[in-house]
Short mmCIF file of C-alpha atoms in Angstrom, two decimals:
data_model
loop_
_atom_site.label_atom_id
_atom_site.label_comp_id
_atom_site.label_asym_id
_atom_site.label_seq_id
_atom_site.Cartn_x
_atom_site.Cartn_y
_atom_site.Cartn_z
CA MET A 1 -58.97 -71.09 -15.94
CA ASN A 2 -60.63 -67.73 -16.49
CA PHE A 3 -57.73 -66.06 -14.67
CA LEU A 4 -55.24 -67.71 -17.05
CA PHE A 5 -57.19 -66.45 -20.08
CA LYS A 6 -57.16 -62.92 -18.64
CA ILE A 7 -53.39 -63.09 -18.12
CA MET A 8 -52.89 -64.30 -21.69
CA HIS A 9 -55.19 -61.55 -23.00
CA LEU A 10 -53.26 -58.94 -21.02
CA PHE A 11 -49.95 -60.29 -22.36
CA LEU A 12 -51.24 -60.11 -25.96
CA GLU A 13 -52.48 -56.55 -25.40
CA LEU A 14 -49.13 -55.50 -23.96
CA TYR A 15 -47.26 -57.14 -26.84
CA SER A 16 -49.43 -55.39 -29.44
CA GLN A 17 -48.74 -52.05 -27.73
CA ILE A 18 -45.00 -52.77 -27.79
CA LEU A 19 -45.32 -53.62 -31.48
CA PHE A 20 -47.06 -50.29 -32.18
CA ILE A 21 -44.38 -48.40 -30.26
CA ASN A 22 -41.71 -50.20 -32.29
CA ILE A 23 -43.45 -49.20 -35.54
CA ILE A 24 -43.68 -45.55 -34.48
CA ILE A 25 -40.07 -45.35 -33.29
CA SER A 26 -38.80 -47.00 -36.47
CA PHE A 27 -40.65 -44.38 -38.54
CA LEU A 28 -39.26 -41.58 -36.38
CA CYS A 29 -35.74 -42.96 -36.74
CA SER A 30 -36.01 -43.49 -40.49
CA TYR A 31 -37.10 -39.88 -41.03
CA ASN A 32 -34.38 -38.57 -38.67
CA ILE A 33 -36.88 -37.12 -36.24
CA VAL A 34 -35.27 -39.08 -33.42
CA ASN A 35 -31.50 -39.05 -33.11
CA THR A 36 -30.34 -42.67 -33.18
CA SER A 37 -26.87 -41.74 -31.96
CA ASN A 38 -28.41 -40.87 -28.59
CA LEU A 39 -27.62 -43.68 -26.14
CA PHE A 40 -31.10 -43.79 -24.60
CA VAL A 41 -32.80 -43.92 -27.99
CA ARG A 42 -30.44 -46.65 -29.14
CA LEU A 43 -31.11 -48.72 -26.00
CA VAL A 44 -34.87 -48.36 -26.36
CA THR A 45 -34.83 -49.30 -30.05
CA GLN A 46 -32.59 -52.31 -29.35
CA LEU A 47 -34.88 -53.45 -26.54
CA LEU A 48 -38.00 -53.09 -28.69
CA HIS A 49 -36.26 -54.80 -31.59
CA SER A 50 -35.21 -57.74 -29.42
CA ILE A 51 -38.77 -58.16 -28.14
CA THR A 52 -40.63 -57.84 -31.44
CA GLU A 53 -38.22 -59.24 -34.02
CA PRO A 54 -38.32 -63.02 -33.27
CA PRO A 55 -41.95 -63.59 -34.38
CA LEU A 56 -41.50 -61.13 -37.25
CA ILE A 57 -38.55 -63.14 -38.58
CA ILE A 58 -40.71 -66.27 -38.65
CA ILE A 59 -43.45 -64.43 -40.54
CA ARG A 60 -40.93 -62.95 -42.99
CA LYS A 61 -39.70 -66.45 -43.81
CA ILE A 62 -43.23 -67.35 -44.89
CA ILE A 63 -44.19 -64.00 -46.47
CA PRO A 64 -41.15 -62.01 -47.61
CA ILE A 65 -40.95 -58.23 -47.81
CA VAL A 66 -42.72 -56.94 -50.92
CA VAL A 67 -40.31 -54.94 -53.08
CA THR A 68 -41.32 -52.60 -55.88
CA ASN A 69 -39.17 -49.96 -57.58
CA SER A 70 -38.07 -48.03 -54.50
CA LEU A 71 -40.73 -49.16 -52.06
CA HIS A 72 -40.27 -51.98 -49.54
CA ILE A 73 -43.46 -53.12 -47.81
CA ASP A 74 -43.10 -55.30 -44.73
CA LEU A 75 -46.39 -57.11 -44.20
CA SER A 76 -45.12 -59.06 -41.20
CA TYR A 77 -46.20 -56.34 -38.74
CA LEU A 78 -49.73 -56.35 -40.12
CA ILE A 79 -49.93 -60.15 -40.06
CA LEU A 80 -48.63 -60.30 -36.48
CA LEU A 81 -51.10 -57.64 -35.32
CA LEU A 82 -53.98 -59.47 -37.04
CA THR A 83 -52.90 -62.74 -35.42
CA ILE A 84 -52.80 -61.07 -31.99
CA TYR A 85 -56.25 -59.58 -32.61
CA ILE A 86 -57.68 -62.98 -33.59
CA LEU A 87 -56.10 -64.64 -30.53
CA GLN A 88 -57.48 -61.92 -28.24
CA ASN A 89 -60.99 -62.36 -29.64
CA GLY A 90 -60.69 -66.13 -29.22
CA LEU A 91 -59.67 -65.67 -25.59
CA ILE A 92 -62.58 -63.30 -25.00
CA ALA A 93 -64.95 -65.90 -26.45
CA LEU A 94 -63.48 -68.58 -24.18
CA MET A 95 -63.83 -66.35 -21.11
CA GLN A 96 -67.58 -65.90 -21.61
#
């Protein structure tokens, strides 16, 4: 059972790292630091988007994007990262 908890913890850690990479690449693309017309960049962003977007869509249905004058704040990333953090701490507590 302990082995299963370690696998789940590792999966959550990997997923949170993928989520951080997706956040960084989306910032780089939005500020035109990374050329999105490059095939490799496009493939990487599509892969990351396909991995991270399904749970984010569910969270966005519950908590929509906050819109002010010209600012759009997407809280779904923060909520997903906090959920992963809470799940990881719960798994650590179960492993001990």
